[in-house]
Coordinates of C-alpha atoms and ligand atoms in Angstrom, one line a residue:
M132 CA -19.2 15.4 -12.5
K133 CA -22.0 16.1 -15.0
F134 CA -22.7 14.2 -18.2
Q135 CA -24.9 14.8 -21.2
Y136 CA -25.7 12.2 -23.8
R137 CA -25.4 12.1 -27.6
D138 CA -26.0 9.3 -30.0
K139 CA -23.4 10.5 -32.5
Y140 CA -20.5 12.8 -32.7
I141 CA -21.3 16.4 -33.3
A142 CA -18.7 19.0 -34.2
T143 CA -18.0 21.1 -31.1
D144 CA -14.9 22.7 -29.6
E145 CA -14.6 20.0 -27.0
P146 CA -11.6 17.6 -27.0
I147 CA -12.4 14.2 -28.4
I148 CA -11.7 11.4 -26.0
I149 CA -11.3 7.8 -27.2
G150 CA -10.2 4.3 -26.1
L151 CA -7.7 2.7 -28.4
P152 CA -7.2 -1.1 -28.7
K153 CA -4.1 -2.7 -30.1
D154 CA -6.0 -3.5 -33.2
P155 CA -8.0 -0.3 -34.1
A156 CA -9.9 -2.2 -36.7
T157 CA -11.7 -4.0 -33.9
L158 CA -13.3 -0.7 -32.8
L159 CA -17.1 -0.8 -32.9
N160 CA -17.1 2.6 -34.5
F161 CA -13.8 2.4 -36.4
E162 CA -15.3 4.3 -39.4
E163 CA -16.5 7.1 -37.2
V164 CA -13.2 7.6 -35.4
D165 CA -11.1 7.1 -38.5
T166 CA -13.1 9.7 -40.4
L167 CA -12.7 12.1 -37.5
L168 CA -9.0 11.6 -37.7
N169 CA -9.1 12.2 -41.5
G170 CA -8.6 8.5 -42.3
Q171 CA -5.3 8.4 -40.5
L172 CA -6.1 6.4 -37.3
E173 CA -4.0 3.4 -38.2
E174 CA -1.1 5.5 -39.3
M175 CA -1.2 7.6 -36.1
V176 CA -1.0 4.3 -34.1
E177 CA 1.8 2.9 -36.3
K178 CA 3.8 6.1 -36.0
G179 CA 3.3 6.2 -32.2
I180 CA 1.4 9.5 -32.3
L181 CA -1.4 7.7 -30.5
S182 CA -0.6 4.7 -28.3
A183 CA -2.7 1.6 -27.7
E184 CA -0.6 0.4 -24.8
F185 CA -2.8 -0.5 -21.9
K186 CA -3.6 2.7 -19.8
K187 CA -1.1 4.8 -21.7
I188 CA -2.4 8.2 -22.6
T189 CA -1.4 10.2 -25.7
A190 CA -2.8 13.4 -26.9
T191 CA -2.6 15.1 -30.3
G192 CA -4.5 17.6 -32.4
V193 CA -6.5 17.1 -35.5
H194 CA -8.1 19.2 -38.2
I195 CA -11.8 18.8 -38.4
Q196 CA -13.3 20.9 -41.2
Q197 CA -11.7 24.3 -40.5
D198 CA -11.0 23.8 -36.8
Y199 CA -8.3 22.3 -34.8
R200 CA -9.3 19.9 -32.0
K201 CA -7.6 18.2 -29.2
V202 CA -7.7 14.4 -29.2
V203 CA -7.0 12.3 -26.1
A204 CA -6.6 8.6 -26.4
I205 CA -6.1 6.0 -23.7
G206 CA -4.7 2.6 -24.6
L207 CA -6.9 -0.5 -24.1
G208 CA -4.0 -2.9 -24.8
D209 CA -4.4 -6.3 -26.3
Q210 CA -6.8 -8.0 -23.9
E211 CA -6.1 -6.1 -20.7
A212 CA -9.1 -3.8 -20.8
S213 CA -11.5 -6.7 -21.1
E214 CA -10.1 -8.6 -18.2
G215 CA -10.9 -8.2 -14.5
T216 CA -10.7 -4.6 -13.3
G217 CA -9.2 -3.5 -16.7
M218 CA -12.0 -1.1 -17.6
L219 CA -12.1 0.4 -14.2
E220 CA -8.4 1.1 -14.3
V221 CA -8.8 2.6 -17.8
F222 CA -11.4 5.1 -16.7
G223 CA -9.6 5.8 -13.4
T224 CA -6.4 6.6 -15.2
L225 CA -8.3 8.7 -17.8
F226 CA -10.2 10.8 -15.3
Q227 CA -7.1 11.4 -13.2
Y228 CA -5.3 12.6 -16.4
L229 CA -8.1 14.9 -17.4
K230 CA -8.2 16.3 -13.9
Q231 CA -4.4 16.8 -13.8
C232 CA -4.5 18.6 -17.1
D233 CA -7.6 20.5 -16.2
I234 CA -9.5 19.2 -19.2
A235 CA -13.0 19.8 -17.7
E236 CA -15.0 19.1 -20.8
G237 CA -14.9 16.8 -23.7
Q238 CA -16.8 14.3 -25.9
I239 CA -16.1 10.8 -24.7
L240 CA -16.7 8.4 -27.6
M241 CA -18.2 5.5 -25.6
D242 CA -18.3 3.1 -28.6
T243 CA -14.5 3.1 -28.5
F244 CA -14.7 1.6 -25.0
E245 CA -17.1 -1.3 -25.8
V246 CA -15.1 -4.4 -25.1
K247 CA -16.3 -8.0 -24.5
G248 CA -17.2 -8.8 -20.9
Q249 CA -17.2 -5.3 -19.6
N250 CA -19.9 -2.7 -18.9
S251 CA -18.0 0.4 -19.8
A252 CA -20.9 2.7 -18.6
E253 CA -20.6 1.1 -15.1
A254 CA -16.8 1.5 -15.0
L255 CA -17.1 5.1 -16.2
A256 CA -19.8 5.9 -13.7
I257 CA -18.0 4.5 -10.7
M258 CA -14.6 5.9 -11.6
S259 CA -15.9 9.4 -12.4
E260 CA -16.5 9.6 -8.7
A261 CA -13.9 7.4 -7.1
S262 CA -10.7 8.0 -9.1
I263 CA -10.7 11.8 -8.8
Y264 CA -12.1 11.8 -5.3
E265 CA -10.8 14.7 -3.2
F266 CA -11.6 15.3 0.5
Y267 CA -13.4 18.6 0.9
S268 CA -10.4 19.8 2.9
Y269 CA -9.9 22.3 5.6
K270 CA -7.4 24.2 3.5
T271 CA -8.6 27.8 3.6
N272 CA -7.8 28.4 0.0
A273 CA -9.9 25.5 -1.3
G274 CA -12.0 26.3 -4.4
P275 CA -14.5 24.2 -6.3
G276 CA -12.8 20.9 -7.3
F277 CA -12.6 19.3 -10.7
A278 CA -15.5 17.0 -9.8
E279 CA -17.8 19.9 -9.4
T280 CA -16.8 21.8 -12.6
A281 CA -16.2 18.9 -15.0
H282 CA -18.9 18.2 -17.7
F283 CA -18.5 15.6 -20.4
S284 CA -20.6 14.5 -23.3
L285 CA -21.0 10.7 -23.6
T286 CA -21.4 10.0 -27.3
G287 CA -22.4 6.5 -28.4
T288 CA -24.9 4.2 -30.0
R289 CA -25.8 2.3 -26.8
D290 CA -28.3 4.0 -24.4
I291 CA -26.2 4.2 -21.2
K292 CA -28.1 6.9 -19.4
N293 CA -29.7 4.6 -16.8
D294 CA -26.5 2.6 -16.3
V295 CA -24.5 5.7 -15.6
A296 CA -27.1 7.1 -13.2
Y297 CA -27.4 3.7 -11.4
Y298 CA -23.7 3.1 -11.0
S299 CA -22.8 6.6 -10.2
T300 CA -24.5 5.8 -6.9
V301 CA -21.8 3.3 -6.1
G302 CA -19.1 5.9 -6.8
E303 CA -21.0 8.5 -4.7
S304 CA -21.3 6.0 -1.9
I305 CA -17.5 5.4 -2.0
A306 CA -17.0 9.1 -1.8
L307 CA -19.4 9.4 1.1
A308 CA -17.5 6.7 3.1
R309 CA -14.2 8.4 2.3
N310 CA -15.6 11.7 3.5
F311 CA -16.5 10.1 6.8
S312 CA -13.1 8.5 7.2
E313 CA -11.1 11.6 6.2
T314 CA -12.8 14.0 8.5
P315 CA -10.6 14.9 11.4
P316 CA -11.4 13.1 14.7
N317 CA -12.0 16.2 16.7
I318 CA -15.0 16.8 14.4
M319 CA -16.0 13.2 13.5
T320 CA -17.1 12.2 17.0
P321 CA -19.6 9.4 17.6
E322 CA -22.4 12.0 18.1
H323 CA -21.5 13.9 15.0
M324 CA -21.3 10.8 12.8
A325 CA -24.6 9.5 14.1
G326 CA -26.2 12.9 13.3
K327 CA -24.7 12.9 9.8
I328 CA -26.0 9.4 9.1
A329 CA -29.5 10.5 10.3
D330 CA -29.4 13.5 8.0
I331 CA -28.3 11.5 5.0
F332 CA -30.9 8.7 5.3
S333 CA -33.8 11.0 6.2
T334 CA -34.5 11.3 2.5
H335 CA -34.0 7.7 1.5
E336 CA -37.1 5.6 0.6
H337 CA -37.9 2.4 2.6
V338 CA -35.3 3.4 5.2
T339 CA -35.8 3.7 9.0
G340 CA -33.3 4.1 11.7
E341 CA -32.5 4.3 15.4
I342 CA -29.7 6.0 17.4
K343 CA -28.9 4.8 20.9
D344 CA -27.1 7.4 22.9
E345 CA -25.0 6.7 26.0
Q346 CA -27.9 6.7 28.4
V347 CA -29.8 4.1 26.4
L348 CA -26.7 2.0 25.9
E349 CA -26.0 2.0 29.6
E350 CA -29.6 1.2 30.5
E351 CA -30.0 -1.6 28.0
G352 CA -26.7 -3.2 28.9
Y353 CA -24.3 -2.5 26.0
G354 CA -21.4 -2.9 28.5
L355 CA -18.6 -3.4 26.0
I356 CA -19.4 -0.3 23.8
M357 CA -19.8 1.7 27.0
A358 CA -16.5 0.5 28.4
V359 CA -14.5 1.4 25.3
G360 CA -16.1 4.9 25.1
K361 CA -16.2 5.9 28.7
A362 CA -12.9 7.8 28.9
S363 CA -13.9 10.1 26.1
E364 CA -15.9 13.4 26.4
A365 CA -17.6 12.3 23.1
K366 CA -19.8 9.5 24.3
P367 CA -20.7 6.3 22.2
R368 CA -23.5 5.8 19.9
L369 CA -25.0 2.7 18.3
V370 CA -26.7 3.4 15.0
T371 CA -29.1 1.0 13.3
I372 CA -30.4 1.7 9.8
E373 CA -32.9 -0.7 8.2
Y374 CA -33.6 -0.7 4.5
A375 CA -36.6 -2.9 3.6
H376 CA -37.6 -2.9 0.0
P377 CA -41.4 -3.7 -0.3
E378 CA -40.5 -6.8 -2.3
A379 CA -38.2 -8.1 0.3
K380 CA -39.5 -6.9 3.6
N381 CA -40.8 -10.3 4.6
H382 CA -37.4 -11.9 4.0
K383 CA -34.9 -12.2 6.8
P384 CA -32.5 -9.3 6.6
V385 CA -28.8 -9.3 5.8
A386 CA -26.9 -7.5 8.6
L387 CA -23.9 -5.4 7.9
V388 CA -21.9 -4.3 11.0
G389 CA -19.1 -1.7 11.2
K390 CA -16.4 -0.9 13.7
G391 CA -16.6 2.9 14.3
I392 CA -13.7 3.9 16.6
T393 CA -13.6 7.6 15.7
F394 CA -10.1 7.7 17.2
D395 CA -8.0 4.9 18.7
T396 CA -5.3 6.1 21.2
G397 CA -5.1 2.5 22.5
G398 CA -6.3 3.6 25.9
Y399 CA -4.1 2.7 28.9
S400 CA -2.4 0.1 26.6
I401 CA -1.4 3.2 24.8
K402 CA -0.2 3.4 21.2
S403 CA 3.3 4.8 20.4
K404 CA 3.8 8.3 18.9
T405 CA 4.2 6.7 15.5
G406 CA 1.4 4.2 15.9
M407 CA -1.3 6.7 16.9
P408 CA -1.4 9.1 13.9
E409 CA -3.9 7.8 11.2
M410 CA -6.1 6.3 13.9
K411 CA -8.9 8.6 12.7
Y412 CA -9.3 5.9 10.1
D413 CA -10.4 3.4 12.8
M414 CA -14.0 4.1 11.9
S415 CA -13.6 3.0 8.3
G416 CA -15.5 -0.2 8.8
A417 CA -18.5 1.8 9.9
A418 CA -18.0 4.4 7.1
N419 CA -17.9 1.6 4.5
V420 CA -21.0 -0.1 5.9
I421 CA -22.8 3.3 5.6
G422 CA -21.5 3.6 2.1
M423 CA -22.9 0.1 1.3
I424 CA -26.4 0.7 2.6
H425 CA -26.4 4.1 1.0
A426 CA -25.7 2.6 -2.5
I427 CA -28.2 -0.3 -1.9
S428 CA -31.0 2.0 -0.9
K429 CA -30.4 4.6 -3.6
M430 CA -30.2 1.8 -6.2
K431 CA -33.5 0.6 -4.8
L432 CA -32.3 -3.0 -4.8
P433 CA -35.1 -5.5 -3.9
V434 CA -33.4 -6.6 -0.6
H435 CA -33.7 -6.3 3.1
V436 CA -30.6 -4.9 4.9
I437 CA -29.8 -3.9 8.5
A438 CA -26.7 -1.8 9.0
V439 CA -25.3 -1.4 12.5
V440 CA -22.4 0.9 13.3
A441 CA -20.8 1.0 16.8
L442 CA -19.3 4.4 17.4
A443 CA -17.0 5.2 20.2
E444 CA -13.7 7.0 20.9
N445 CA -10.9 5.0 22.7
M446 CA -9.3 7.6 25.0
V447 CA -7.4 7.9 28.3
D448 CA -8.6 9.6 31.5
G449 CA -9.2 8.9 35.2
N450 CA -12.4 7.0 34.2
A451 CA -10.9 5.0 31.4
M452 CA -11.2 1.2 31.3
R453 CA -8.0 -0.5 32.4
P454 CA -6.3 -3.8 31.7
D455 CA -7.8 -6.3 34.2
D456 CA -11.3 -4.7 34.2
V457 CA -14.3 -7.0 33.7
Y458 CA -17.5 -5.9 31.8
T459 CA -20.8 -7.6 31.0
S460 CA -21.6 -7.5 27.4
Y461 CA -25.0 -7.0 25.8
S462 CA -25.1 -10.8 25.2
G463 CA -24.7 -11.4 28.9
Q464 CA -21.2 -12.9 28.5
T465 CA -18.6 -11.4 30.8
V466 CA -15.3 -10.1 29.3
E467 CA -12.0 -9.5 31.0
V468 CA -10.1 -6.7 29.3
K469 CA -6.4 -7.6 29.1
N470 CA -5.5 -4.9 26.5
T471 CA -7.4 -1.7 26.1
D472 CA -6.0 -1.4 22.6
A473 CA -8.0 -4.5 21.6
E474 CA -11.1 -2.3 21.6
G475 CA -12.6 -3.0 18.2
R476 CA -13.6 -6.6 19.1
L477 CA -15.3 -5.2 22.2
V478 CA -17.6 -2.8 20.4
L479 CA -18.2 -5.3 17.7
G480 CA -19.1 -7.9 20.3
D481 CA -22.1 -5.8 21.4
A482 CA -22.9 -4.6 17.9
V483 CA -22.9 -8.1 16.3
F484 CA -25.0 -9.5 19.1
H485 CA -27.4 -6.5 18.6
A486 CA -27.5 -7.3 14.9
S487 CA -28.3 -11.0 15.7
Q488 CA -31.5 -9.8 17.4
Y489 CA -33.0 -9.0 14.0
S490 CA -32.8 -12.7 13.1
P491 CA -30.7 -12.0 10.0
S492 CA -29.8 -14.7 7.5
I493 CA -26.2 -13.6 7.7
I494 CA -24.1 -11.1 9.6
M495 CA -21.1 -9.5 7.9
D496 CA -18.9 -7.2 10.0
F497 CA -16.2 -4.9 8.7
A498 CA -13.3 -3.6 10.9
T499 CA -9.9 -2.1 10.9
L500 CA -9.2 -4.7 13.5
T501 CA -5.7 -6.0 13.7
G502 CA -2.1 -5.1 12.8
A503 CA -1.7 -8.9 12.5
V504 CA -3.8 -9.2 9.4
V505 CA -1.5 -6.7 7.6
A506 CA 1.5 -8.7 8.6
A507 CA -0.2 -11.9 7.2
L508 CA -1.8 -10.6 4.0
G509 CA -0.3 -7.2 3.2
T510 CA -2.2 -4.2 2.1
E511 CA -4.0 -5.6 -0.9
R512 CA -6.0 -8.4 0.5
T513 CA -8.8 -8.2 3.1
G514 CA -8.7 -11.1 5.7
I515 CA -12.0 -12.9 6.0
F516 CA -13.2 -15.4 8.6
T517 CA -16.4 -17.3 9.1
N518 CA -18.3 -19.6 11.4
K519 CA -19.6 -21.6 8.4
S520 CA -18.0 -23.9 5.8
N521 CA -15.6 -22.7 3.0
E522 CA -18.4 -23.4 0.6
F523 CA -20.5 -20.7 2.3
L524 CA -17.9 -18.1 1.2
K525 CA -18.1 -19.0 -2.5
P526 CA -20.5 -16.4 -3.7
L527 CA -18.4 -13.7 -2.0
M528 CA -15.2 -15.1 -3.4
E529 CA -16.6 -15.1 -6.9
V530 CA -17.8 -11.5 -6.7
S531 CA -14.6 -10.4 -5.2
E532 CA -12.7 -11.8 -8.2
Q533 CA -14.9 -9.7 -10.5
T534 CA -14.5 -6.5 -8.5
G535 CA -10.8 -6.9 -7.9
E536 CA -11.2 -6.3 -4.1
A537 CA -9.2 -9.4 -3.1
V538 CA -10.1 -11.4 0.0
W539 CA -8.2 -14.2 1.6
Q540 CA -9.7 -16.6 4.2
L541 CA -7.9 -17.1 7.5
P542 CA -8.8 -19.8 10.1
I543 CA -10.7 -19.9 13.4
S544 CA -10.3 -23.2 15.2
D545 CA -10.2 -24.9 18.6
V546 CA -7.0 -23.2 19.4
E547 CA -8.7 -19.8 19.3
E548 CA -11.8 -21.1 21.0
R549 CA -9.6 -22.2 23.9
N550 CA -7.7 -18.9 24.0
V551 CA -10.7 -16.6 24.0
R552 CA -11.8 -18.5 27.1
A553 CA -8.5 -18.2 28.9
S554 CA -9.6 -15.7 31.5
A555 CA -9.4 -16.7 35.1
V556 CA -12.2 -14.4 36.2
A557 CA -14.6 -14.0 33.3
D558 CA -16.2 -15.9 30.4
L559 CA -14.0 -14.4 27.8
T560 CA -10.8 -12.3 27.5
N561 CA -10.1 -9.8 24.8
H562 CA -6.4 -10.5 24.5
V563 CA -3.8 -13.2 25.2
E564 CA 0.0 -12.6 24.8
K565 CA 0.3 -15.1 21.9
P566 CA 0.8 -14.8 18.2
G567 CA -2.1 -15.5 15.8
R568 CA -3.8 -12.3 16.7
A569 CA -6.0 -11.8 13.7
S570 CA -7.6 -15.2 14.2
F571 CA -7.9 -14.6 17.9
A572 CA -9.7 -11.3 17.4
A573 CA -12.1 -12.9 14.8
C574 CA -12.8 -15.8 17.2
F575 CA -13.7 -13.3 20.0
I576 CA -16.3 -11.6 17.7
K577 CA -17.6 -15.0 16.7
Q578 CA -18.8 -15.5 20.3
F579 CA -21.4 -12.8 19.8
A580 CA -22.9 -14.0 16.5
N581 CA -25.4 -16.1 18.4
G582 CA -25.2 -18.9 16.0
T583 CA -26.0 -16.7 13.0
P584 CA -24.0 -17.4 9.8
W585 CA -21.3 -14.8 9.9
I586 CA -18.4 -13.4 7.9
H587 CA -15.8 -11.1 9.5
F588 CA -13.8 -8.8 7.2
D589 CA -10.5 -7.5 8.7
I590 CA -9.8 -4.4 6.6
A591 CA -6.9 -3.0 8.7
G592 CA -4.6 -3.4 5.6
T593 CA -7.0 -2.4 2.9
G594 CA -9.1 0.3 4.5
T595 CA -6.5 2.9 3.5
V596 CA -3.6 3.2 0.9
D597 CA -0.5 5.2 1.5
S598 CA 0.0 6.3 -2.1
P599 CA -2.5 7.0 -4.9
T600 CA -3.9 4.3 -7.2
A601 CA -6.2 4.4 -10.2
F602 CA -9.1 4.0 -7.7
G603 CA -8.3 7.1 -5.8
P604 CA -5.9 9.2 -3.7
K605 CA -3.9 8.3 -0.6
G606 CA -6.1 7.7 2.4
A607 CA -9.4 5.9 2.9
T608 CA -10.4 3.5 0.1
G609 CA -14.0 2.6 0.8
V610 CA -12.9 -1.0 0.4
M611 CA -15.6 -3.7 0.0
I612 CA -18.4 -1.3 -1.0
R613 CA -18.2 -2.3 -4.6
T614 CA -18.0 -6.0 -3.7
I615 CA -20.9 -6.1 -1.2
V616 CA -23.1 -3.9 -3.4
K617 CA -22.4 -6.3 -6.3
L618 CA -23.2 -9.3 -4.1
F619 CA -26.7 -7.8 -3.4
E620 CA -27.1 -6.7 -7.0
T621 CA -26.4 -10.1 -8.4
G622 CA -28.7 -11.7 -5.8
E623 CA -25.8 -13.9 -4.7
I624 CA -26.4 -13.0 -1.1
H625 CA -27.5 -15.8 1.1
E626 CA -31.2 -15.9 2.0
Ligands
BES270 N1 -7.2 -0.2 15.2 C1 -6.2 -1.1 15.6 C2 -5.8 -2.0 14.4 C3 -5.0 -1.3 13.3 C4 -3.6 -1.2 13.4 C5 -5.7 -0.8 12.2 C6 -3.0 -0.6 12.4 C7 -5.0 -0.2 11.2 C8 -3.6 -0.1 11.3 C9 -6.7 -2.0 16.7 O1 -7.7 -1.5 17.5 C10 -5.6 -2.4 17.5 O2 -5.1 -1.6 18.2 N2 -5.2 -3.7 17.5 C11 -4.1 -4.2 18.2 C12 -4.6 -5.4 19.0 C13 -3.6 -5.9 20.0 C14 -3.4 -4.9 21.1 C15 -4.0 -7.2 20.5 C16 -3.1 -4.7 17.2 O3 -3.4 -5.3 16.2 O4 -1.9 -4.4 17.4
MN271 MN1 -6.8 -0.5 19.2
ZN272 ZN1 -8.8 0.1 16.8

């Protein structure tokens, strides 16, 4: 979507787009809007021609000099737009309406969206990308989408150009992550994904990277990643991207780690015919981590970040790992595989230990890890787990309140510590036939953090949605990108 900037309304043919609070007199530019509407703004609201109800859209026409113009208004409600994700929802709903009605140009009167406690430019920028996101699809009749053709004028007294450019990056990074997740698994193989990542970051400043292919992984002892990927023709990759801003390069990095199972059949512990479709999304943790470091590096935040994504495909063949196999992890700990469908924790074991070698101040991993977290928390809360105190989670909790990406802490305790050591033949086991599976899986990964402060995000429920929302269509969400980027932006990240 393209924008141009004006400091006041100029008469053009474009539709006029405004935000409308319950009390129009509170508008920063009441006079300007009222004059455009021939002094009838309040009457139009009273008569229900334009609605101020939160997120409700009404459209009408108005005579300006000799011409007739379209007016589109979106309700800001009483207080709703100024609370929580209110402004994001407003712009999400608005852009989705404009797209649906094919209104690809207009003059958005930004002063009508100025409400206390919200950065309307930030909300507009993020949602101009996220809300109308569409996967560049494989439909043979696909033309240029609304996002490519739309062009709006942003008219207002506040200089928002820099904010819009800055926060558009977050929207673009969400779209980037979604593109990775949506791409069919016969194309988005570990090798393909690693190659795409290398292409994308080759132009980013202060970024370096490394790709380990299957030979290197084998030689260097990444036994768990290799075990998960060995039945696939498309062999595993471990990608590390480092972003070191000059002001922060002497600080310990923050490590972001993502589960990148490009397709999860379950292996010999095979999934059912209804459980297997959608498992292309099993690399969404990795996709979102790439989205995070993409935004952070494009915004040139003064921070030091290591992103690690473990890419493998969990398939079945004569060489596949079986239940009862034992493998030696990169950390040296041995693991008995009791369920080949519990593969995410295996690749993350090696990837998290790999991340710990950079002496990070904290490791955060993101994974579509367990069905159990969905049973416990539903599809609107990400499960989080840590090896530190509850206090340690506070900055994250606060930022998540702001962004509306809800998180809920689940426990890891002696019960799980005992269960992950229940193998008769190896140091650890990846599965026991007991309930409490989200905590078990988290505890397994914890064994590879090497004592580093660590937070695990189980996004199995939040990584995708099965119907559209104001934040985007059905499918991959890019969850946690907004929250983690905000955590870095506000400097709330632990040093
Ligand atoms: N990728 C799945 C988890 C998942 C399930 C994500 C549904 C999104 C939607 C993971 O690899 C898996 O198969 N987990 C198993 C573990 C079990 C076999 C111990 C699960 O949760 O059922
Ligand atoms: Mn699985
Ligand atoms: Zn999986």
